[in-house]
Amino acid sequence: MAEQIPFTIAENLFSKLTSFASEEIGLVYGFKNDLRRLQTTLSTIKAILLDAEEKQEQSHAVKDWIKRLKDVVYDADDLLDDVATEGLRRKVEGQGRMVRKVCDFFSSSNQIAFRFKMGHRIKDIKKRLDDVAKDISTFGFIASNQGVANMQVMNNWRETDSFVLKSEFIGREADKEKIIESLLSPNNQSNVSIVAIVGFGGLGKTALAQLVFNDEKVENCFDLKKWVCISEESNVQMLVKMILKSATSDEVLNWPLEQLQIRLRQCLEGKKYLLVLDDVWKVNYKIWGQLRKYLMVGAIGSKILVTTRNKSVALDMDVDSPYELGGLTED
């Protein structure tokens, strides 16, 4: 039986996001930018829903994709209802503080708790919706021109960085210590070795890599630390530029590959470095082989930390024992 795509609720959710992002409530709770990003991602997904509906008849994978979309859309709709209810209660409180119970409910501690809880829910929904949208290219869904434009914007927003608030990330201490142990252990066969974190979308691979990247032991161990988020469309020249932009202040926009690779080797040669390649989706052997050649000039103990959803990607990059990240337990 075909999954019914929630066109109506998707339209309603889009309208709510538009309203919430522009109204005071989004600003009051600090959610304005997150809501706009959700809106853009949802707009991209809406553009291919009709094509997805047709293709699900021939593909169980597409049917599962639609179910994932339905789940996250319903959760997002519930979240916005909760935020709207809270906004209404704030207005009631502001109209004379009529009932003592209401005043107690809206203590400053309750307001902080609400923001914290909603912030985590929005972050979770955004990540899940991004994961759904990211799989669009896998199925070859046909989107409108507007949908393609939104996808380009959305991809820019999915770019990651090395910063993480440690207080907001719990439950991965054991995983963190194991990755750090791998990074600090001596290399067996070459100056530069590769460590990989593998796991499906939403498990927290990037956040774990961020925690490791910012750990004091790691900070003290390496001469140079750089973070690069990998695009699916990356070529050698683009990758070298991204690494150089992270490692130097050089203006490398119009440099040819020859000049780029010379500068990259100069930057890394003789230094014990850590390079994070975040969110690697696939391996082009020619591109990876060429880039790896440039990266092998680091000092003994240099490491490349890769995050990916696919174990095959890690193996293709010559990682002996990828670290497979499991789900968090309720404890």
PDB file of N, CA and C in Angstrom, residues 248-328:
ATOM      1  N   THR A 248      45.080  28.695   6.298  1.00  0.00           N
ATOM      2  CA  THR A 248      45.860  29.907   6.052  1.00  0.00           C
ATOM      3  C   THR A 248      44.934  31.090   5.792  1.00  0.00           C
ATOM      4  N   SER A 249      45.531  32.242   5.662  1.00  0.00           N
ATOM      5  CA  SER A 249      44.774  33.446   5.302  1.00  0.00           C
ATOM      6  C   SER A 249      44.924  33.764   3.820  1.00  0.00           C
ATOM      7  N   ASP A 250      45.479  32.825   3.058  1.00  0.00           N
ATOM      8  CA  ASP A 250      45.727  33.058   1.633  1.00  0.00           C
ATOM      9  C   ASP A 250      44.423  33.254   0.867  1.00  0.00           C
ATOM     10  N   GLU A 251      44.439  34.150  -0.101  1.00  0.00           N
ATOM     11  CA  GLU A 251      43.328  34.328  -1.037  1.00  0.00           C
ATOM     12  C   GLU A 251      43.562  33.390  -2.219  1.00  0.00           C
ATOM     13  N   VAL A 252      42.879  32.235  -2.205  1.00  0.00           N
ATOM     14  CA  VAL A 252      43.203  31.166  -3.148  1.00  0.00           C
ATOM     15  C   VAL A 252      42.131  30.974  -4.212  1.00  0.00           C
ATOM     16  N   LEU A 253      41.179  31.888  -4.309  1.00  0.00           N
ATOM     17  CA  LEU A 253      40.007  31.690  -5.154  1.00  0.00           C
ATOM     18  C   LEU A 253      40.368  31.348  -6.592  1.00  0.00           C
ATOM     19  N   ASN A 254      41.308  32.071  -7.184  1.00  0.00           N
ATOM     20  CA  ASN A 254      41.611  31.898  -8.603  1.00  0.00           C
ATOM     21  C   ASN A 254      42.924  31.167  -8.860  1.00  0.00           C
ATOM     22  N   TRP A 255      43.460  30.524  -7.852  1.00  0.00           N
ATOM     23  CA  TRP A 255      44.729  29.816  -8.036  1.00  0.00           C
ATOM     24  C   TRP A 255      44.521  28.542  -8.859  1.00  0.00           C
ATOM     25  N   PRO A 256      45.475  28.210  -9.732  1.00  0.00           N
ATOM     26  CA  PRO A 256      45.430  26.917 -10.433  1.00  0.00           C
ATOM     27  C   PRO A 256      45.828  25.795  -9.480  1.00  0.00           C
ATOM     28  N   LEU A 257      45.513  24.561  -9.845  1.00  0.00           N
ATOM     29  CA  LEU A 257      45.783  23.420  -8.974  1.00  0.00           C
ATOM     30  C   LEU A 257      47.262  23.300  -8.628  1.00  0.00           C
ATOM     31  N   GLU A 258      48.152  23.561  -9.585  1.00  0.00           N
ATOM     32  CA  GLU A 258      49.586  23.441  -9.325  1.00  0.00           C
ATOM     33  C   GLU A 258      50.014  24.354  -8.179  1.00  0.00           C
ATOM     34  N   GLN A 259      49.570  25.591  -8.219  1.00  0.00           N
ATOM     35  CA  GLN A 259      49.914  26.534  -7.156  1.00  0.00           C
ATOM     36  C   GLN A 259      49.258  26.138  -5.838  1.00  0.00           C
ATOM     37  N   LEU A 260      48.036  25.613  -5.920  1.00  0.00           N
ATOM     38  CA  LEU A 260      47.315  25.195  -4.720  1.00  0.00           C
ATOM     39  C   LEU A 260      48.019  24.044  -4.007  1.00  0.00           C
ATOM     40  N   GLN A 261      48.412  23.023  -4.775  1.00  0.00           N
ATOM     41  CA  GLN A 261      49.014  21.851  -4.132  1.00  0.00           C
ATOM     42  C   GLN A 261      50.390  22.172  -3.546  1.00  0.00           C
ATOM     43  N   ILE A 262      51.130  23.065  -4.194  1.00  0.00           N
ATOM     44  CA  ILE A 262      52.424  23.483  -3.648  1.00  0.00           C
ATOM     45  C   ILE A 262      52.221  24.193  -2.308  1.00  0.00           C
ATOM     46  N   ARG A 263      51.240  25.098  -2.272  1.00  0.00           N
ATOM     47  CA  ARG A 263      50.971  25.849  -1.038  1.00  0.00           C
ATOM     48  C   ARG A 263      50.455  24.930   0.059  1.00  0.00           C
ATOM     49  N   LEU A 264      49.624  23.948  -0.289  1.00  0.00           N
ATOM     50  CA  LEU A 264      49.108  23.020   0.711  1.00  0.00           C
ATOM     51  C   LEU A 264      50.240  22.202   1.322  1.00  0.00           C
ATOM     52  N   ARG A 265      51.132  21.701   0.476  1.00  0.00           N
ATOM     53  CA  ARG A 265      52.249  20.900   0.991  1.00  0.00           C
ATOM     54  C   ARG A 265      53.178  21.745   1.864  1.00  0.00           C
ATOM     55  N   GLN A 266      53.377  23.002   1.479  1.00  0.00           N
ATOM     56  CA  GLN A 266      54.181  23.902   2.308  1.00  0.00           C
ATOM     57  C   GLN A 266      53.540  24.106   3.683  1.00  0.00           C
ATOM     58  N   CYS A 267      52.233  24.185   3.683  1.00  0.00           N
ATOM     59  CA  CYS A 267      51.493  24.421   4.923  1.00  0.00           C
ATOM     60  C   CYS A 267      51.568  23.225   5.874  1.00  0.00           C
ATOM     61  N   LEU A 268      51.542  22.005   5.311  1.00  0.00           N
ATOM     62  CA  LEU A 268      51.462  20.796   6.126  1.00  0.00           C
ATOM     63  C   LEU A 268      52.803  20.122   6.378  1.00  0.00           C
ATOM     64  N   GLU A 269      53.760  20.363   5.543  1.00  0.00           N
ATOM     65  CA  GLU A 269      55.022  19.615   5.585  1.00  0.00           C
ATOM     66  C   GLU A 269      55.741  19.801   6.922  1.00  0.00           C
ATOM     67  N   GLY A 270      56.084  18.670   7.532  1.00  0.00           N
ATOM     68  CA  GLY A 270      56.829  18.693   8.785  1.00  0.00           C
ATOM     69  C   GLY A 270      55.996  19.011  10.007  1.00  0.00           C
ATOM     70  N   LYS A 271      54.703  19.249   9.834  1.00  0.00           N
ATOM     71  CA  LYS A 271      53.829  19.563  10.967  1.00  0.00           C
ATOM     72  C   LYS A 271      52.980  18.338  11.325  1.00  0.00           C
ATOM     73  N   LYS A 272      52.795  18.140  12.613  1.00  0.00           N
ATOM     74  CA  LYS A 272      51.883  17.102  13.082  1.00  0.00           C
ATOM     75  C   LYS A 272      50.483  17.713  13.101  1.00  0.00           C
ATOM     76  N   TYR A 273      49.666  17.324  12.144  1.00  0.00           N
ATOM     77  CA  TYR A 273      48.382  18.003  11.980  1.00  0.00           C
ATOM     78  C   TYR A 273      47.204  17.053  12.189  1.00  0.00           C
ATOM     79  N   LEU A 274      46.055  17.653  12.505  1.00  0.00           N
ATOM     80  CA  LEU A 274      44.773  16.941  12.530  1.00  0.00           C
ATOM     81  C   LEU A 274      43.858  17.626  11.532  1.00  0.00           C
ATOM     82  N   LEU A 275      43.367  16.870  10.570  1.00  0.00           N
ATOM     83  CA  LEU A 275      42.423  17.390   9.582  1.00  0.00           C
ATOM     84  C   LEU A 275      41.119  16.612   9.694  1.00  0.00           C
ATOM     85  N   VAL A 276      40.024  17.298   9.969  1.00  0.00           N
ATOM     86  CA  VAL A 276      38.701  16.668   9.995  1.00  0.00           C
ATOM     87  C   VAL A 276      38.036  16.860   8.641  1.00  0.00           C
ATOM     88  N   LEU A 277      37.616  15.766   8.022  1.00  0.00           N
ATOM     89  CA  LEU A 277      36.819  15.793   6.793  1.00  0.00           C
ATOM     90  C   LEU A 277      35.413  15.333   7.184  1.00  0.00           C
ATOM     91  N   ASP A 278      34.523  16.286   7.374  1.00  0.00           N
ATOM     92  CA  ASP A 278      33.200  15.984   7.912  1.00  0.00           C
ATOM     93  C   ASP A 278      32.184  15.708   6.809  1.00  0.00           C
ATOM     94  N   ASP A 279      31.364  14.677   7.031  1.00  0.00           N
ATOM     95  CA  ASP A 279      30.220  14.378   6.166  1.00  0.00           C
ATOM     96  C   ASP A 279      30.631  13.951   4.758  1.00  0.00           C
ATOM     97  N   VAL A 280      31.495  12.949   4.678  1.00  0.00           N
ATOM     98  CA  VAL A 280      31.916  12.405   3.383  1.00  0.00           C
ATOM     99  C   VAL A 280      30.878  11.391   2.920  1.00  0.00           C
ATOM    100  N   TRP A 281      30.288  11.625   1.752  1.00  0.00           N
ATOM    101  CA  TRP A 281      29.209  10.768   1.259  1.00  0.00           C
ATOM    102  C   TRP A 281      29.681   9.686   0.302  1.00  0.00           C
ATOM    103  N   LYS A 282      30.705   9.974  -0.453  1.00  0.00           N
ATOM    104  CA  LYS A 282      31.190   8.993  -1.423  1.00  0.00           C
ATOM    105  C   LYS A 282      32.661   9.250  -1.700  1.00  0.00           C
ATOM    106  N   VAL A 283      33.319   8.244  -2.278  1.00  0.00           N
ATOM    107  CA  VAL A 283      34.744   8.360  -2.575  1.00  0.00           C
ATOM    108  C   VAL A 283      34.961   8.190  -4.071  1.00  0.00           C
ATOM    109  N   ASN A 284      35.534   9.203  -4.673  1.00  0.00           N
ATOM    110  CA  ASN A 284      36.017   9.106  -6.045  1.00  0.00           C
ATOM    111  C   ASN A 284      37.493   8.755  -5.947  1.00  0.00           C
ATOM    112  N   TYR A 285      37.861   7.557  -6.414  1.00  0.00           N
ATOM    113  CA  TYR A 285      39.222   7.068  -6.202  1.00  0.00           C
ATOM    114  C   TYR A 285      40.277   8.000  -6.791  1.00  0.00           C
ATOM    115  N   LYS A 286      39.992   8.567  -7.944  1.00  0.00           N
ATOM    116  CA  LYS A 286      40.957   9.459  -8.584  1.00  0.00           C
ATOM    117  C   LYS A 286      41.149  10.724  -7.751  1.00  0.00           C
ATOM    118  N   ILE A 287      40.032  11.324  -7.311  1.00  0.00           N
ATOM    119  CA  ILE A 287      40.106  12.551  -6.517  1.00  0.00           C
ATOM    120  C   ILE A 287      40.769  12.280  -5.170  1.00  0.00           C
ATOM    121  N   TRP A 288      40.337  11.221  -4.478  1.00  0.00           N
ATOM    122  CA  TRP A 288      40.897  10.917  -3.170  1.00  0.00           C
ATOM    123  C   TRP A 288      42.372  10.559  -3.274  1.00  0.00           C
ATOM    124  N   GLY A 289      42.736   9.781  -4.282  1.00  0.00           N
ATOM    125  CA  GLY A 289      44.137   9.403  -4.456  1.00  0.00           C
ATOM    126  C   GLY A 289      45.038  10.614  -4.644  1.00  0.00           C
ATOM    127  N   GLN A 290      44.562  11.580  -5.425  1.00  0.00           N
ATOM    128  CA  GLN A 290      45.342  12.791  -5.673  1.00  0.00           C
ATOM    129  C   GLN A 290      45.440  13.654  -4.410  1.00  0.00           C
ATOM    130  N   LEU A 291      44.316  13.827  -3.718  1.00  0.00           N
ATOM    131  CA  LEU A 291      44.328  14.634  -2.501  1.00  0.00           C
ATOM    132  C   LEU A 291      45.184  13.980  -1.423  1.00  0.00           C
ATOM    133  N   ARG A 292      45.052  12.687  -1.274  1.00  0.00           N
ATOM    134  CA  ARG A 292      45.816  11.970  -0.248  1.00  0.00           C
ATOM    135  C   ARG A 292      47.312  12.145  -0.458  1.00  0.00           C
ATOM    136  N   LYS A 293      47.732  12.154  -1.706  1.00  0.00           N
ATOM    137  CA  LYS A 293      49.154  12.338  -2.026  1.00  0.00           C
ATOM    138  C   LYS A 293      49.672  13.658  -1.455  1.00  0.00           C
ATOM    139  N   TYR A 294      48.854  14.704  -1.550  1.00  0.00           N
ATOM    140  CA  TYR A 294      49.250  16.011  -1.015  1.00  0.00           C
ATOM    141  C   TYR A 294      49.280  16.015   0.514  1.00  0.00           C
ATOM    142  N   LEU A 295      48.403  15.213   1.131  1.00  0.00           N
ATOM    143  CA  LEU A 295      48.255  15.237   2.586  1.00  0.00           C
ATOM    144  C   LEU A 295      49.291  14.396   3.319  1.00  0.00           C
ATOM    145  N   MET A 296      50.012  13.533   2.606  1.00  0.00           N
ATOM    146  CA  MET A 296      50.930  12.599   3.247  1.00  0.00           C
ATOM    147  C   MET A 296      52.258  13.219   3.665  1.00  0.00           C
ATOM    148  N   VAL A 297      52.390  14.542   3.532  1.00  0.00           N
ATOM    149  CA  VAL A 297      53.668  15.203   3.844  1.00  0.00           C
ATOM    150  C   VAL A 297      53.760  15.616   5.314  1.00  0.00           C
ATOM    151  N   GLY A 298      52.714  15.356   6.095  1.00  0.00           N
ATOM    152  CA  GLY A 298      52.722  15.760   7.500  1.00  0.00           C
ATOM    153  C   GLY A 298      53.730  14.978   8.312  1.00  0.00           C
ATOM    154  N   ALA A 299      53.998  15.463   9.519  1.00  0.00           N
ATOM    155  CA  ALA A 299      54.937  14.798  10.419  1.00  0.00           C
ATOM    156  C   ALA A 299      54.325  13.518  10.978  1.00  0.00           C
ATOM    157  N   ILE A 300      55.174  12.682  11.566  1.00  0.00           N
ATOM    158  CA  ILE A 300      54.716  11.435  12.176  1.00  0.00           C
ATOM    159  C   ILE A 300      53.658  11.735  13.241  1.00  0.00           C
ATOM    160  N   GLY A 301      52.577  10.976  13.199  1.00  0.00           N
ATOM    161  CA  GLY A 301      51.489  11.168  14.159  1.00  0.00           C
ATOM    162  C   GLY A 301      50.345  12.010  13.640  1.00  0.00           C
ATOM    163  N   SER A 302      50.478  12.542  12.415  1.00  0.00           N
ATOM    164  CA  SER A 302      49.388  13.317  11.822  1.00  0.00           C
ATOM    165  C   SER A 302      48.179  12.412  11.582  1.00  0.00           C
ATOM    166  N   LYS A 303      46.982  12.979  11.715  1.00  0.00           N
ATOM    167  CA  LYS A 303      45.756  12.194  11.575  1.00  0.00           C
ATOM    168  C   LYS A 303      44.738  12.931  10.710  1.00  0.00           C
ATOM    169  N   ILE A 304      43.968  12.136   9.977  1.00  0.00           N
ATOM    170  CA  ILE A 304      42.799  12.632   9.256  1.00  0.00           C
ATOM    171  C   ILE A 304      41.585  11.942   9.868  1.00  0.00           C
ATOM    172  N   LEU A 305      40.640  12.730  10.386  1.00  0.00           N
ATOM    173  CA  LEU A 305      39.422  12.184  10.994  1.00  0.00           C
ATOM    174  C   LEU A 305      38.258  12.397  10.038  1.00  0.00           C
ATOM    175  N   VAL A 306      37.637  11.303   9.618  1.00  0.00           N
ATOM    176  CA  VAL A 306      36.546  11.334   8.646  1.00  0.00           C
ATOM    177  C   VAL A 306      35.235  10.973   9.344  1.00  0.00           C
ATOM    178  N   THR A 307      34.157  11.695   9.024  1.00  0.00           N
ATOM    179  CA  THR A 307      32.824  11.256   9.448  1.00  0.00           C
ATOM    180  C   THR A 307      32.017  10.908   8.203  1.00  0.00           C
ATOM    181  N   THR A 308      31.295   9.803   8.266  1.00  0.00           N
ATOM    182  CA  THR A 308      30.524   9.349   7.108  1.00  0.00           C
ATOM    183  C   THR A 308      29.386   8.445   7.559  1.00  0.00           C
ATOM    184  N   ARG A 309      28.349   8.368   6.746  1.00  0.00           N
ATOM    185  CA  ARG A 309      27.240   7.453   7.019  1.00  0.00           C
ATOM    186  C   ARG A 309      27.560   6.035   6.555  1.00  0.00           C
ATOM    187  N   ASN A 310      28.482   5.919   5.623  1.00  0.00           N
ATOM    188  CA  ASN A 310      28.691   4.646   4.939  1.00  0.00           C
ATOM    189  C   ASN A 310      30.034   4.028   5.303  1.00  0.00           C
ATOM    190  N   LYS A 311      29.990   2.821   5.838  1.00  0.00           N
ATOM    191  CA  LYS A 311      31.223   2.119   6.184  1.00  0.00           C
ATOM    192  C   LYS A 311      32.085   1.891   4.951  1.00  0.00           C
ATOM    193  N   SER A 312      31.446   1.683   3.803  1.00  0.00           N
ATOM    194  CA  SER A 312      32.198   1.455   2.565  1.00  0.00           C
ATOM    195  C   SER A 312      33.065   2.655   2.211  1.00  0.00           C
ATOM    196  N   VAL A 313      32.590   3.870   2.544  1.00  0.00           N
ATOM    197  CA  VAL A 313      33.386   5.081   2.297  1.00  0.00           C
ATOM    198  C   VAL A 313      34.669   5.029   3.113  1.00  0.00           C
ATOM    199  N   ALA A 314      34.546   4.674   4.394  1.00  0.00           N
ATOM    200  CA  ALA A 314      35.727   4.584   5.260  1.00  0.00           C
ATOM    201  C   ALA A 314      36.705   3.536   4.748  1.00  0.00           C
ATOM    202  N   LEU A 315      36.194   2.391   4.332  1.00  0.00           N
ATOM    203  CA  LEU A 315      37.065   1.333   3.821  1.00  0.00           C
ATOM    204  C   LEU A 315      37.736   1.754   2.522  1.00  0.00           C
ATOM    205  N   ASP A 316      37.001   2.468   1.671  1.00  0.00           N
ATOM    206  CA  ASP A 316      37.579   2.961   0.418  1.00  0.00           C
ATOM    207  C   ASP A 316      38.686   3.984   0.666  1.00  0.00           C
ATOM    208  N   MET A 317      38.645   4.643   1.824  1.00  0.00           N
ATOM    209  CA  MET A 317      39.681   5.614   2.183  1.00  0.00           C
ATOM    210  C   MET A 317      40.815   4.960   2.967  1.00  0.00           C
ATOM    211  N   ASP A 318      40.815   3.610   2.981  1.00  0.00           N
ATOM    212  CA  ASP A 318      41.877   2.818   3.618  1.00  0.00           C
ATOM    213  C   ASP A 318      41.898   2.936   5.139  1.00  0.00           C
ATOM    214  N   VAL A 319      40.719   3.054   5.735  1.00  0.00           N
ATOM    215  CA  VAL A 319      40.619   3.010   7.190  1.00  0.00           C
ATOM    216  C   VAL A 319      40.522   1.547   7.603  1.00  0.00           C
ATOM    217  N   ASP A 320      41.436   1.092   8.443  1.00  0.00           N
ATOM    218  CA  ASP A 320      41.465  -0.322   8.811  1.00  0.00           C
ATOM    219  C   ASP A 320      40.256  -0.728   9.656  1.00  0.00           C
ATOM    220  N   SER A 321      39.966   0.053  10.683  1.00  0.00           N
ATOM    221  CA  SER A 321      38.880  -0.299  11.605  1.00  0.00           C
ATOM    222  C   SER A 321      38.012   0.926  11.888  1.00  0.00           C
ATOM    223  N   PRO A 322      37.039   1.208  11.020  1.00  0.00           N
ATOM    224  CA  PRO A 322      36.160   2.365  11.251  1.00  0.00           C
ATOM    225  C   PRO A 322      35.435   2.242  12.590  1.00  0.00           C
ATOM    226  N   TYR A 323      35.256   3.361  13.281  1.00  0.00           N
ATOM    227  CA  TYR A 323      34.533   3.366  14.550  1.00  0.00           C
ATOM    228  C   TYR A 323      33.047   3.523  14.253  1.00  0.00           C
ATOM    229  N   GLU A 324      32.284   2.461  14.517  1.00  0.00           N
ATOM    230  CA  GLU A 324      30.856   2.459  14.212  1.00  0.00           C
ATOM    231  C   GLU A 324      30.071   2.974  15.413  1.00  0.00           C
ATOM    232  N   LEU A 325      29.461   4.135  15.231  1.00  0.00           N
ATOM    233  CA  LEU A 325      28.747   4.818  16.309  1.00  0.00           C
ATOM    234  C   LEU A 325      27.359   4.219  16.480  1.00  0.00           C
ATOM    235  N   GLY A 326      27.051   3.800  17.690  1.00  0.00           N
ATOM    236  CA  GLY A 326      25.737   3.241  17.973  1.00  0.00           C
ATOM    237  C   GLY A 326      24.797   4.283  18.543  1.00  0.00           C
ATOM    238  N   GLY A 327      23.533   3.912  18.704  1.00  0.00           N
ATOM    239  CA  GLY A 327      22.557   4.821  19.290  1.00  0.00           C
ATOM    240  C   GLY A 327      22.763   4.952  20.789  1.00  0.00           C
ATOM    241  N   LEU A 328      22.283   6.058  21.349  1.00  0.00           N
ATOM    242  CA  LEU A 328      22.369   6.276  22.792  1.00  0.00           C
ATOM    243  C   LEU A 328      21.323   5.436  23.512  1.00  0.00           C
TER     244      LEU A 328
END
